[in-house]
Amino acid sequence: MMSHASAPGKIILFGEHAVVYGQPALAVPVHQVHADAEVSDSDRAGIWVDAPDIRLHAEHSRLALDDALGAVISLVCAETGTCPAETISSSSGETASQKDARRVISKGLEIKVTSSIPLASGLGSGAAVSVAIIRALSAHLGQPCDDETVNKIAYEVEKIHHGTPSGIDNTVVTYGKPIFFIKGQPIELLDVAKPFTIIIGDTGIPAPTKESVAGVRKRWEQDKRKMEMLFGVAGSLAEVARQSIEKGHPERLGALMNENQRVLTEMGVSSPELDKLVEASRKAGATGAKLSGGGRGGNMIALSTKENAPTIVEALYAAGAKNVIVTDVR
Ligand code: PMV
Protein backbone atom coordinates (compact mmCIF):
# COMPACT_ATOMS: atom_id res chain seq x y z
CA MET A 1 0.00 0.00 0.00
CA MET A 2 1.20 3.51 -0.81
CA SER A 3 -0.11 6.90 0.37
CA HIS A 4 0.77 10.10 -1.44
CA ALA A 5 0.28 13.82 -0.70
CA SER A 6 1.41 16.98 -2.41
CA ALA A 7 1.66 20.57 -1.10
CA PRO A 8 2.23 23.78 -3.09
CA GLY A 9 4.88 26.45 -2.78
CA LYS A 10 3.86 29.96 -1.75
CA ILE A 11 4.73 33.63 -2.04
CA ILE A 12 4.06 36.49 0.32
CA LEU A 13 2.39 39.35 -1.56
CA PHE A 14 2.52 41.89 1.29
CA GLY A 15 3.69 42.15 4.87
CA GLU A 16 6.66 39.78 5.34
CA HIS A 17 8.66 40.47 8.50
CA ALA A 18 6.03 42.91 9.81
CA VAL A 19 3.76 39.84 10.20
CA VAL A 20 6.16 38.43 12.81
CA TYR A 21 5.34 41.55 14.90
CA GLY A 22 1.57 41.18 14.67
CA GLN A 23 0.83 43.08 11.45
CA PRO A 24 -1.42 41.59 8.74
CA ALA A 25 0.09 40.01 5.63
CA LEU A 26 -1.16 38.44 2.39
CA ALA A 27 0.13 35.18 0.92
CA VAL A 28 -0.88 33.01 -2.03
CA PRO A 29 -0.05 29.43 -3.02
CA VAL A 30 2.11 28.74 -6.07
CA HIS A 31 0.90 25.49 -7.56
CA GLN A 32 3.58 25.33 -10.29
CA VAL A 33 6.03 24.08 -7.68
CA HIS A 34 5.28 21.50 -5.01
CA ALA A 35 6.61 19.07 -2.44
CA ASP A 36 5.49 15.44 -2.54
CA ALA A 37 5.58 12.67 0.04
CA GLU A 38 5.02 8.98 -0.64
CA VAL A 39 4.64 6.60 2.26
CA SER A 40 4.80 2.86 1.66
CA ASP A 41 5.08 -0.31 3.74
CA SER A 42 8.50 -1.81 3.91
CA ASP A 43 9.98 -5.14 5.00
CA ARG A 44 12.75 -3.30 6.74
CA ALA A 45 12.00 -2.37 10.37
CA GLY A 46 11.80 1.30 11.34
CA ILE A 47 10.68 4.42 9.54
CA TRP A 48 13.05 5.19 6.69
CA VAL A 49 13.26 8.66 5.18
CA ASP A 50 14.48 9.01 1.63
CA ALA A 51 14.97 12.62 0.47
CA PRO A 52 17.21 12.44 -2.62
CA ASP A 53 17.10 16.25 -3.18
CA ILE A 54 19.04 16.78 0.05
CA ARG A 55 20.88 13.43 -0.21
CA LEU A 56 19.26 12.08 2.92
CA HIS A 57 18.53 8.42 3.46
CA ALA A 58 18.25 7.55 7.12
CA GLU A 59 16.20 5.76 9.72
CA HIS A 60 13.99 8.10 11.71
CA SER A 61 15.46 7.27 15.13
CA ARG A 62 18.95 8.15 13.83
CA LEU A 63 18.01 11.69 12.77
CA ALA A 64 19.21 14.53 14.99
CA LEU A 65 16.66 15.81 17.51
CA ASP A 66 16.47 19.19 15.77
CA ASP A 67 16.09 17.65 12.30
CA ALA A 68 12.92 19.04 10.74
CA LEU A 69 11.98 15.85 8.86
CA GLY A 70 12.52 13.80 11.99
CA ALA A 71 10.38 16.23 13.95
CA VAL A 72 7.48 16.00 11.45
CA ILE A 73 7.44 12.23 11.75
CA SER A 74 7.63 12.27 15.57
CA LEU A 75 4.80 14.82 15.74
CA VAL A 76 2.55 12.77 13.42
CA CYS A 77 3.26 9.65 15.49
CA ALA A 78 2.38 11.58 18.66
CA GLU A 79 -0.78 13.04 17.11
CA THR A 80 -2.04 9.69 15.84
CA GLY A 81 -1.09 7.94 19.07
CA THR A 82 1.33 5.62 17.29
CA CYS A 83 5.04 5.37 17.70
CA PRO A 84 7.72 3.06 16.41
CA ALA A 85 7.65 -0.41 17.96
CA GLU A 86 10.90 -0.04 19.87
CA THR A 87 9.58 2.85 21.95
CA ILE A 88 6.38 1.12 23.07
CA SER A 89 6.31 0.27 26.74
CA SER A 90 2.62 -0.38 27.16
CA SER A 91 -0.16 -0.53 24.63
CA SER A 92 -3.11 -0.56 26.98
CA GLY A 93 -5.87 1.97 26.48
CA GLU A 94 -5.42 2.12 22.70
CA THR A 95 -8.28 2.63 20.29
CA ALA A 96 -8.78 0.10 17.47
CA SER A 97 -7.44 2.51 14.85
CA GLN A 98 -4.36 3.27 16.97
CA LYS A 99 -3.72 -0.48 17.24
CA ASP A 100 -4.05 -0.75 13.47
CA ALA A 101 -1.71 2.16 12.89
CA ARG A 102 0.80 0.66 15.27
CA ARG A 103 0.66 -2.60 13.33
CA VAL A 104 1.46 -0.70 10.12
CA ILE A 105 4.30 1.23 11.71
CA SER A 106 5.85 -1.74 13.52
CA LYS A 107 6.31 -3.55 10.20
CA GLY A 108 8.38 -0.72 8.77
CA LEU A 109 7.71 2.28 6.55
CA GLU A 110 9.51 4.10 3.80
CA ILE A 111 8.82 7.84 3.35
CA LYS A 112 10.04 9.30 0.08
CA VAL A 113 10.18 13.10 -0.11
CA THR A 114 10.77 15.10 -3.30
CA SER A 115 10.31 18.79 -4.01
CA SER A 116 10.51 21.14 -6.97
CA ILE A 117 10.50 24.16 -4.62
CA PRO A 118 13.96 25.73 -4.33
CA LEU A 119 15.33 25.65 -0.77
CA ALA A 120 15.77 28.84 1.31
CA SER A 121 14.32 31.06 -1.39
CA GLY A 122 11.12 32.42 0.14
CA LEU A 123 8.84 29.92 -1.63
CA GLY A 124 7.93 27.98 1.48
CA SER A 125 9.77 24.74 0.75
CA GLY A 126 10.08 23.78 4.42
CA ALA A 127 6.37 24.20 5.11
CA ALA A 128 5.40 22.34 1.92
CA VAL A 129 7.59 19.34 2.77
CA SER A 130 6.09 19.23 6.27
CA VAL A 131 2.51 19.44 5.03
CA ALA A 132 3.04 16.74 2.40
CA ILE A 133 4.58 14.35 4.95
CA ILE A 134 1.93 15.03 7.61
CA ARG A 135 -0.90 14.31 5.15
CA ALA A 136 0.67 11.22 3.54
CA LEU A 137 1.87 9.67 6.80
CA SER A 138 -1.30 10.27 8.82
CA ALA A 139 -3.39 8.89 5.93
CA HIS A 140 -1.14 5.84 5.69
CA LEU A 141 -1.63 5.23 9.41
CA GLY A 142 -5.38 5.26 8.81
CA GLN A 143 -5.91 8.51 10.73
CA PRO A 144 -5.74 11.37 8.21
CA CYS A 145 -5.17 14.71 9.96
CA ASP A 146 -7.68 17.48 9.23
CA ASP A 147 -6.41 20.86 7.94
CA GLU A 148 -6.32 22.40 11.38
CA THR A 149 -4.14 19.61 12.74
CA VAL A 150 -1.90 19.63 9.65
CA ASN A 151 -1.42 23.38 10.14
CA LYS A 152 -0.71 22.99 13.86
CA ILE A 153 1.97 20.33 13.33
CA ALA A 154 3.55 22.21 10.40
CA TYR A 155 3.78 25.31 12.60
CA GLU A 156 5.68 23.36 15.27
CA VAL A 157 8.17 22.31 12.59
CA GLU A 158 8.46 25.88 11.24
CA LYS A 159 9.84 26.81 14.64
CA ILE A 160 12.81 24.55 13.91
CA HIS A 161 13.32 26.14 10.48
CA HIS A 162 12.71 29.75 11.45
CA GLY A 163 13.10 30.34 15.15
CA THR A 164 10.16 32.72 15.63
CA PRO A 165 7.83 32.10 12.68
CA SER A 166 4.60 34.03 12.26
CA GLY A 167 2.85 30.89 10.95
CA ILE A 168 1.97 32.42 7.58
CA ASP A 169 3.95 29.86 5.53
CA ASN A 170 2.41 26.74 7.03
CA THR A 171 -1.08 28.30 6.89
CA VAL A 172 -1.08 29.24 3.19
CA VAL A 173 0.56 25.94 2.25
CA THR A 174 -1.91 23.90 4.32
CA TYR A 175 -5.02 25.58 2.91
CA GLY A 176 -3.61 26.04 -0.62
CA LYS A 177 -5.61 29.26 -1.12
CA PRO A 178 -4.88 33.01 -0.96
CA ILE A 179 -4.99 34.18 2.67
CA PHE A 180 -5.12 37.30 4.81
CA PHE A 181 -3.10 36.45 7.86
CA ILE A 182 -2.57 37.91 11.32
CA LYS A 183 -0.38 35.92 13.73
CA GLY A 184 -2.40 34.01 16.28
CA GLN A 185 -5.78 34.82 14.70
CA PRO A 186 -8.17 32.50 12.86
CA ILE A 187 -7.30 32.21 9.19
CA GLU A 188 -9.18 34.34 6.68
CA LEU A 189 -9.35 33.24 3.04
CA LEU A 190 -9.02 36.03 0.49
CA ASP A 191 -11.79 36.46 -1.99
CA VAL A 192 -10.02 37.21 -5.29
CA ALA A 193 -12.65 39.14 -7.28
CA LYS A 194 -10.54 39.40 -10.44
CA PRO A 195 -7.55 37.13 -11.22
CA PHE A 196 -4.15 38.75 -11.68
CA THR A 197 -0.71 37.70 -12.84
CA ILE A 198 2.40 37.64 -10.66
CA ILE A 199 5.87 36.90 -11.99
CA ILE A 200 8.36 35.36 -9.58
CA GLY A 201 12.06 35.89 -10.19
CA ASP A 202 14.71 33.90 -8.32
CA THR A 203 18.06 35.56 -7.55
CA GLY A 204 19.45 32.03 -7.08
CA ILE A 205 21.01 33.17 -3.81
CA PRO A 206 19.92 30.97 -0.90
CA ALA A 207 19.06 33.10 2.12
CA PRO A 208 17.86 31.28 5.25
CA THR A 209 14.78 33.01 6.67
CA LYS A 210 16.02 32.38 10.19
CA GLU A 211 18.95 34.74 9.56
CA SER A 212 16.97 37.56 7.97
CA VAL A 213 14.34 37.34 10.73
CA ALA A 214 17.15 37.52 13.31
CA GLY A 215 18.63 40.53 11.46
CA VAL A 216 15.32 42.37 11.61
CA ARG A 217 15.00 41.55 15.30
CA LYS A 218 18.42 43.05 15.98
CA ARG A 219 17.44 46.27 14.20
CA TRP A 220 14.17 46.33 16.12
CA GLU A 221 16.04 46.00 19.41
CA GLN A 222 18.28 48.89 18.37
CA ASP A 223 15.51 51.22 17.18
CA LYS A 224 12.03 50.02 18.13
CA ARG A 225 10.30 53.26 17.22
CA LYS A 226 11.56 53.33 13.64
CA MET A 227 11.07 49.60 13.03
CA GLU A 228 7.56 49.57 14.45
CA MET A 229 6.69 52.51 12.24
CA LEU A 230 7.90 50.49 9.22
CA PHE A 231 5.95 47.41 10.36
CA GLY A 232 2.86 49.59 10.70
CA VAL A 233 3.22 50.90 7.14
CA ALA A 234 3.64 47.35 5.80
CA GLY A 235 0.52 46.29 7.72
CA SER A 236 -1.53 49.16 6.31
CA LEU A 237 -0.37 48.27 2.80
CA ALA A 238 -1.57 44.71 3.36
CA GLU A 239 -4.99 46.02 4.47
CA VAL A 240 -5.34 48.26 1.42
CA ALA A 241 -4.13 45.44 -0.85
CA ARG A 242 -6.79 43.15 0.57
CA GLN A 243 -9.50 45.69 -0.31
CA SER A 244 -8.10 46.08 -3.84
CA ILE A 245 -8.08 42.31 -4.38
CA GLU A 246 -11.53 41.73 -2.93
CA LYS A 247 -13.11 44.67 -4.75
CA GLY A 248 -11.70 43.63 -8.15
CA HIS A 249 -8.93 46.23 -8.56
CA PRO A 250 -5.73 44.18 -8.70
CA GLU A 251 -4.12 46.86 -10.91
CA ARG A 252 -3.87 48.97 -7.76
CA LEU A 253 -1.47 46.45 -6.20
CA GLY A 254 1.54 47.71 -8.19
CA ALA A 255 1.95 51.00 -6.32
CA LEU A 256 1.41 49.19 -3.01
CA MET A 257 4.12 46.65 -3.88
CA ASN A 258 6.59 49.43 -4.69
CA GLU A 259 5.86 51.07 -1.36
CA ASN A 260 6.23 47.74 0.47
CA GLN A 261 9.62 47.23 -1.23
CA ARG A 262 10.76 50.66 -0.04
CA VAL A 263 9.79 49.74 3.51
CA LEU A 264 11.51 46.33 3.30
CA THR A 265 14.68 48.02 2.03
CA GLU A 266 14.58 50.29 5.09
CA MET A 267 14.21 47.20 7.27
CA GLY A 268 17.49 46.01 5.76
CA VAL A 269 16.27 42.86 4.01
CA SER A 270 16.73 43.69 0.33
CA SER A 271 19.99 43.02 -1.52
CA PRO A 272 21.72 44.30 -4.68
CA GLU A 273 20.57 41.21 -6.61
CA LEU A 274 16.95 41.64 -5.50
CA ASP A 275 17.09 45.37 -6.32
CA LYS A 276 18.41 44.55 -9.79
CA LEU A 277 15.54 42.19 -10.57
CA VAL A 278 12.98 44.60 -9.10
CA GLU A 279 14.36 47.42 -11.28
CA ALA A 280 14.50 45.23 -14.41
CA SER A 281 10.88 44.13 -14.04
CA ARG A 282 9.70 47.71 -13.55
CA LYS A 283 11.62 48.85 -16.65
CA ALA A 284 9.99 46.02 -18.61
CA GLY A 285 6.53 47.30 -17.68
CA ALA A 286 5.68 45.85 -14.26
CA THR A 287 3.65 48.44 -12.37
CA GLY A 288 5.01 47.14 -9.10
CA ALA A 289 7.67 44.81 -7.74
CA LYS A 290 9.14 43.78 -4.40
CA LEU A 291 11.10 41.04 -2.69
CA SER A 292 8.99 38.20 -1.30
CA GLY A 293 9.64 36.25 1.90
CA GLY A 294 12.68 36.60 4.11
CA GLY A 295 14.71 38.60 1.56
CA ARG A 296 18.51 39.12 1.35
CA GLY A 297 18.34 36.74 -1.61
CA GLY A 298 15.67 34.28 -2.69
CA ASN A 299 12.77 35.50 -4.77
CA MET A 300 11.16 38.76 -5.86
CA ILE A 301 7.70 39.24 -7.37
CA ALA A 302 6.32 41.60 -10.01
CA LEU A 303 2.76 42.50 -10.97
CA SER A 304 2.07 42.09 -14.68
CA THR A 305 -0.73 42.13 -17.16
CA LYS A 306 -1.18 38.78 -18.89
CA GLU A 307 -0.04 40.24 -22.23
CA ASN A 308 3.15 41.81 -20.89
CA ALA A 309 4.28 38.76 -18.91
CA PRO A 310 6.69 37.38 -21.57
CA THR A 311 8.51 40.75 -21.79
CA ILE A 312 9.02 40.82 -18.02
CA VAL A 313 10.13 37.18 -17.93
CA GLU A 314 12.75 37.93 -20.58
CA ALA A 315 13.92 41.06 -18.76
CA LEU A 316 14.30 39.12 -15.50
CA TYR A 317 16.45 36.44 -17.10
CA ALA A 318 18.53 39.14 -18.81
CA ALA A 319 19.07 40.77 -15.40
CA GLY A 320 20.41 37.51 -13.95
CA ALA A 321 17.36 35.64 -12.62
CA LYS A 322 18.13 31.94 -12.24
CA ASN A 323 14.51 30.89 -12.61
CA VAL A 324 11.24 32.65 -13.39
CA ILE A 325 7.68 31.46 -12.70
CA VAL A 326 4.50 33.06 -14.00
CA THR A 327 1.50 32.42 -11.77
CA ASP A 328 -2.12 33.52 -11.88
CA VAL A 329 -3.67 34.41 -8.56
CA ARG A 330 -7.32 33.43 -8.47
O1 PMV B 1 11.33 33.29 3.55
P1 PMV B 1 9.94 32.76 3.77
O2 PMV B 1 9.16 32.61 2.58
O3 PMV B 1 9.92 31.58 4.66
O4 PMV B 1 9.15 33.95 4.48
C1 PMV B 1 9.04 34.11 5.81
C2 PMV B 1 8.22 35.32 6.08
C3 PMV B 1 8.71 36.14 7.25
O5 PMV B 1 7.71 37.11 7.48
C4 PMV B 1 10.01 36.83 6.93
C5 PMV B 1 8.90 35.28 8.48
C6 PMV B 1 7.61 34.75 9.08
O6 PMV B 1 7.71 33.83 9.91
O7 PMV B 1 6.52 35.25 8.78
Coordinates of C-alpha atoms and ligand atoms in Angstrom, one line a residue:
M1 CA 0.0 0.0 0.0
M2 CA 1.2 3.5 -0.8
S3 CA -0.1 6.9 0.4
H4 CA 0.8 10.1 -1.4
A5 CA 0.3 13.8 -0.7
S6 CA 1.4 17.0 -2.4
A7 CA 1.7 20.6 -1.1
P8 CA 2.2 23.8 -3.1
G9 CA 4.9 26.5 -2.8
K10 CA 3.9 30.0 -1.7
I11 CA 4.7 33.6 -2.0
I12 CA 4.1 36.5 0.3
L13 CA 2.4 39.3 -1.6
F14 CA 2.5 41.9 1.3
G15 CA 3.7 42.2 4.9
E16 CA 6.7 39.8 5.3
H17 CA 8.7 40.5 8.5
A18 CA 6.0 42.9 9.8
V19 CA 3.8 39.8 10.2
V20 CA 6.2 38.4 12.8
Y21 CA 5.3 41.6 14.9
G22 CA 1.6 41.2 14.7
Q23 CA 0.8 43.1 11.5
P24 CA -1.4 41.6 8.7
A25 CA 0.1 40.0 5.6
L26 CA -1.2 38.4 2.4
A27 CA 0.1 35.2 0.9
V28 CA -0.9 33.0 -2.0
P29 CA 0.0 29.4 -3.0
V30 CA 2.1 28.7 -6.1
H31 CA 0.9 25.5 -7.6
Q32 CA 3.6 25.3 -10.3
V33 CA 6.0 24.1 -7.7
H34 CA 5.3 21.5 -5.0
A35 CA 6.6 19.1 -2.4
D36 CA 5.5 15.4 -2.5
A37 CA 5.6 12.7 0.0
E38 CA 5.0 9.0 -0.6
V39 CA 4.6 6.6 2.3
S40 CA 4.8 2.9 1.7
D41 CA 5.1 -0.3 3.7
S42 CA 8.5 -1.8 3.9
D43 CA 10.0 -5.1 5.0
R44 CA 12.8 -3.3 6.7
A45 CA 12.0 -2.4 10.4
G46 CA 11.8 1.3 11.3
I47 CA 10.7 4.4 9.5
W48 CA 13.1 5.2 6.7
V49 CA 13.3 8.7 5.2
D50 CA 14.5 9.0 1.6
A51 CA 15.0 12.6 0.5
P52 CA 17.2 12.4 -2.6
D53 CA 17.1 16.3 -3.2
I54 CA 19.0 16.8 0.0
R55 CA 20.9 13.4 -0.2
L56 CA 19.3 12.1 2.9
H57 CA 18.5 8.4 3.5
A58 CA 18.3 7.6 7.1
E59 CA 16.2 5.8 9.7
H60 CA 14.0 8.1 11.7
S61 CA 15.5 7.3 15.1
R62 CA 18.9 8.2 13.8
L63 CA 18.0 11.7 12.8
A64 CA 19.2 14.5 15.0
L65 CA 16.7 15.8 17.5
D66 CA 16.5 19.2 15.8
D67 CA 16.1 17.7 12.3
A68 CA 12.9 19.0 10.7
L69 CA 12.0 15.9 8.9
G70 CA 12.5 13.8 12.0
A71 CA 10.4 16.2 13.9
V72 CA 7.5 16.0 11.4
I73 CA 7.4 12.2 11.8
S74 CA 7.6 12.3 15.6
L75 CA 4.8 14.8 15.7
V76 CA 2.5 12.8 13.4
C77 CA 3.3 9.7 15.5
A78 CA 2.4 11.6 18.7
E79 CA -0.8 13.0 17.1
T80 CA -2.0 9.7 15.8
G81 CA -1.1 7.9 19.1
T82 CA 1.3 5.6 17.3
C83 CA 5.0 5.4 17.7
P84 CA 7.7 3.1 16.4
A85 CA 7.6 -0.4 18.0
E86 CA 10.9 0.0 19.9
T87 CA 9.6 2.9 22.0
I88 CA 6.4 1.1 23.1
S89 CA 6.3 0.3 26.7
S90 CA 2.6 -0.4 27.2
S91 CA -0.2 -0.5 24.6
S92 CA -3.1 -0.6 27.0
G93 CA -5.9 2.0 26.5
E94 CA -5.4 2.1 22.7
T95 CA -8.3 2.6 20.3
A96 CA -8.8 0.1 17.5
S97 CA -7.4 2.5 14.8
Q98 CA -4.4 3.3 17.0
K99 CA -3.7 -0.5 17.2
D100 CA -4.0 -0.7 13.5
A101 CA -1.7 2.2 12.9
R102 CA 0.8 0.7 15.3
R103 CA 0.7 -2.6 13.3
V104 CA 1.5 -0.7 10.1
I105 CA 4.3 1.2 11.7
S106 CA 5.9 -1.7 13.5
K107 CA 6.3 -3.5 10.2
G108 CA 8.4 -0.7 8.8
L109 CA 7.7 2.3 6.6
E110 CA 9.5 4.1 3.8
I111 CA 8.8 7.8 3.3
K112 CA 10.0 9.3 0.1
V113 CA 10.2 13.1 -0.1
T114 CA 10.8 15.1 -3.3
S115 CA 10.3 18.8 -4.0
S116 CA 10.5 21.1 -7.0
I117 CA 10.5 24.2 -4.6
P118 CA 14.0 25.7 -4.3
L119 CA 15.3 25.7 -0.8
A120 CA 15.8 28.8 1.3
S121 CA 14.3 31.1 -1.4
G122 CA 11.1 32.4 0.1
L123 CA 8.8 29.9 -1.6
G124 CA 7.9 28.0 1.5
S125 CA 9.8 24.7 0.7
G126 CA 10.1 23.8 4.4
A127 CA 6.4 24.2 5.1
A128 CA 5.4 22.3 1.9
V129 CA 7.6 19.3 2.8
S130 CA 6.1 19.2 6.3
V131 CA 2.5 19.4 5.0
A132 CA 3.0 16.7 2.4
I133 CA 4.6 14.3 5.0
I134 CA 1.9 15.0 7.6
R135 CA -0.9 14.3 5.1
A136 CA 0.7 11.2 3.5
L137 CA 1.9 9.7 6.8
S138 CA -1.3 10.3 8.8
A139 CA -3.4 8.9 5.9
H140 CA -1.1 5.8 5.7
L141 CA -1.6 5.2 9.4
G142 CA -5.4 5.3 8.8
Q143 CA -5.9 8.5 10.7
P144 CA -5.7 11.4 8.2
C145 CA -5.2 14.7 10.0
D146 CA -7.7 17.5 9.2
D147 CA -6.4 20.9 7.9
E148 CA -6.3 22.4 11.4
T149 CA -4.1 19.6 12.7
V150 CA -1.9 19.6 9.6
N151 CA -1.4 23.4 10.1
K152 CA -0.7 23.0 13.9
I153 CA 2.0 20.3 13.3
A154 CA 3.5 22.2 10.4
Y155 CA 3.8 25.3 12.6
E156 CA 5.7 23.4 15.3
V157 CA 8.2 22.3 12.6
E158 CA 8.5 25.9 11.2
K159 CA 9.8 26.8 14.6
I160 CA 12.8 24.5 13.9
H161 CA 13.3 26.1 10.5
H162 CA 12.7 29.7 11.4
G163 CA 13.1 30.3 15.2
T164 CA 10.2 32.7 15.6
P165 CA 7.8 32.1 12.7
S166 CA 4.6 34.0 12.3
G167 CA 2.9 30.9 11.0
I168 CA 2.0 32.4 7.6
D169 CA 4.0 29.9 5.5
N170 CA 2.4 26.7 7.0
T171 CA -1.1 28.3 6.9
V172 CA -1.1 29.2 3.2
V173 CA 0.6 25.9 2.2
T174 CA -1.9 23.9 4.3
Y175 CA -5.0 25.6 2.9
G176 CA -3.6 26.0 -0.6
K177 CA -5.6 29.3 -1.1
P178 CA -4.9 33.0 -1.0
I179 CA -5.0 34.2 2.7
F180 CA -5.1 37.3 4.8
F181 CA -3.1 36.4 7.9
I182 CA -2.6 37.9 11.3
K183 CA -0.4 35.9 13.7
G184 CA -2.4 34.0 16.3
Q185 CA -5.8 34.8 14.7
P186 CA -8.2 32.5 12.9
I187 CA -7.3 32.2 9.2
E188 CA -9.2 34.3 6.7
L189 CA -9.3 33.2 3.0
L190 CA -9.0 36.0 0.5
D191 CA -11.8 36.5 -2.0
V192 CA -10.0 37.2 -5.3
A193 CA -12.6 39.1 -7.3
K194 CA -10.5 39.4 -10.4
P195 CA -7.6 37.1 -11.2
F196 CA -4.2 38.7 -11.7
T197 CA -0.7 37.7 -12.8
I198 CA 2.4 37.6 -10.7
I199 CA 5.9 36.9 -12.0
I200 CA 8.4 35.4 -9.6
G201 CA 12.1 35.9 -10.2
D202 CA 14.7 33.9 -8.3
T203 CA 18.1 35.6 -7.5
G204 CA 19.5 32.0 -7.1
I205 CA 21.0 33.2 -3.8
P206 CA 19.9 31.0 -0.9
A207 CA 19.1 33.1 2.1
P208 CA 17.9 31.3 5.3
T209 CA 14.8 33.0 6.7
K210 CA 16.0 32.4 10.2
E211 CA 19.0 34.7 9.6
S212 CA 17.0 37.6 8.0
V213 CA 14.3 37.3 10.7
A214 CA 17.2 37.5 13.3
G215 CA 18.6 40.5 11.5
V216 CA 15.3 42.4 11.6
R217 CA 15.0 41.6 15.3
K218 CA 18.4 43.0 16.0
R219 CA 17.4 46.3 14.2
W220 CA 14.2 46.3 16.1
E221 CA 16.0 46.0 19.4
Q222 CA 18.3 48.9 18.4
D223 CA 15.5 51.2 17.2
K224 CA 12.0 50.0 18.1
R225 CA 10.3 53.3 17.2
K226 CA 11.6 53.3 13.6
M227 CA 11.1 49.6 13.0
E228 CA 7.6 49.6 14.4
M229 CA 6.7 52.5 12.2
L230 CA 7.9 50.5 9.2
F231 CA 6.0 47.4 10.4
G232 CA 2.9 49.6 10.7
V233 CA 3.2 50.9 7.1
A234 CA 3.6 47.3 5.8
G235 CA 0.5 46.3 7.7
S236 CA -1.5 49.2 6.3
L237 CA -0.4 48.3 2.8
A238 CA -1.6 44.7 3.4
E239 CA -5.0 46.0 4.5
V240 CA -5.3 48.3 1.4
A241 CA -4.1 45.4 -0.9
R242 CA -6.8 43.2 0.6
Q243 CA -9.5 45.7 -0.3
S244 CA -8.1 46.1 -3.8
I245 CA -8.1 42.3 -4.4
E246 CA -11.5 41.7 -2.9
K247 CA -13.1 44.7 -4.8
G248 CA -11.7 43.6 -8.1
H249 CA -8.9 46.2 -8.6
P250 CA -5.7 44.2 -8.7
E251 CA -4.1 46.9 -10.9
R252 CA -3.9 49.0 -7.8
L253 CA -1.5 46.5 -6.2
G254 CA 1.5 47.7 -8.2
A255 CA 1.9 51.0 -6.3
L256 CA 1.4 49.2 -3.0
M257 CA 4.1 46.7 -3.9
N258 CA 6.6 49.4 -4.7
E259 CA 5.9 51.1 -1.4
N260 CA 6.2 47.7 0.5
Q261 CA 9.6 47.2 -1.2
R262 CA 10.8 50.7 0.0
V263 CA 9.8 49.7 3.5
L264 CA 11.5 46.3 3.3
T265 CA 14.7 48.0 2.0
E266 CA 14.6 50.3 5.1
M267 CA 14.2 47.2 7.3
G268 CA 17.5 46.0 5.8
V269 CA 16.3 42.9 4.0
S270 CA 16.7 43.7 0.3
S271 CA 20.0 43.0 -1.5
P272 CA 21.7 44.3 -4.7
E273 CA 20.6 41.2 -6.6
L274 CA 16.9 41.6 -5.5
D275 CA 17.1 45.4 -6.3
K276 CA 18.4 44.6 -9.8
L277 CA 15.5 42.2 -10.6
V278 CA 13.0 44.6 -9.1
E279 CA 14.4 47.4 -11.3
A280 CA 14.5 45.2 -14.4
S281 CA 10.9 44.1 -14.0
R282 CA 9.7 47.7 -13.6
K283 CA 11.6 48.8 -16.6
A284 CA 10.0 46.0 -18.6
G285 CA 6.5 47.3 -17.7
A286 CA 5.7 45.9 -14.3
T287 CA 3.7 48.4 -12.4
G288 CA 5.0 47.1 -9.1
A289 CA 7.7 44.8 -7.7
K290 CA 9.1 43.8 -4.4
L291 CA 11.1 41.0 -2.7
S292 CA 9.0 38.2 -1.3
G293 CA 9.6 36.2 1.9
G294 CA 12.7 36.6 4.1
G295 CA 14.7 38.6 1.6
R296 CA 18.5 39.1 1.3
G297 CA 18.3 36.7 -1.6
G298 CA 15.7 34.3 -2.7
N299 CA 12.8 35.5 -4.8
M300 CA 11.2 38.8 -5.9
I301 CA 7.7 39.2 -7.4
A302 CA 6.3 41.6 -10.0
L303 CA 2.8 42.5 -11.0
S304 CA 2.1 42.1 -14.7
T305 CA -0.7 42.1 -17.2
K306 CA -1.2 38.8 -18.9
E307 CA 0.0 40.2 -22.2
N308 CA 3.1 41.8 -20.9
A309 CA 4.3 38.8 -18.9
P310 CA 6.7 37.4 -21.6
T311 CA 8.5 40.7 -21.8
I312 CA 9.0 40.8 -18.0
V313 CA 10.1 37.2 -17.9
E314 CA 12.8 37.9 -20.6
A315 CA 13.9 41.1 -18.8
L316 CA 14.3 39.1 -15.5
Y317 CA 16.4 36.4 -17.1
A318 CA 18.5 39.1 -18.8
A319 CA 19.1 40.8 -15.4
G320 CA 20.4 37.5 -14.0
A321 CA 17.4 35.6 -12.6
K322 CA 18.1 31.9 -12.2
N323 CA 14.5 30.9 -12.6
V324 CA 11.2 32.7 -13.4
I325 CA 7.7 31.5 -12.7
V326 CA 4.5 33.1 -14.0
T327 CA 1.5 32.4 -11.8
D328 CA -2.1 33.5 -11.9
V329 CA -3.7 34.4 -8.6
R330 CA -7.3 33.4 -8.5
Ligands
PMV1 O1 11.3 33.3 3.6 P1 9.9 32.8 3.8 O2 9.2 32.6 2.6 O3 9.9 31.6 4.7 O4 9.2 33.9 4.5 C1 9.0 34.1 5.8 C2 8.2 35.3 6.1 C3 8.7 36.1 7.3 O5 7.7 37.1 7.5 C4 10.0 36.8 6.9 C5 8.9 35.3 8.5 C6 7.6 34.8 9.1 O6 7.7 33.8 9.9 O7 6.5 35.3 8.8

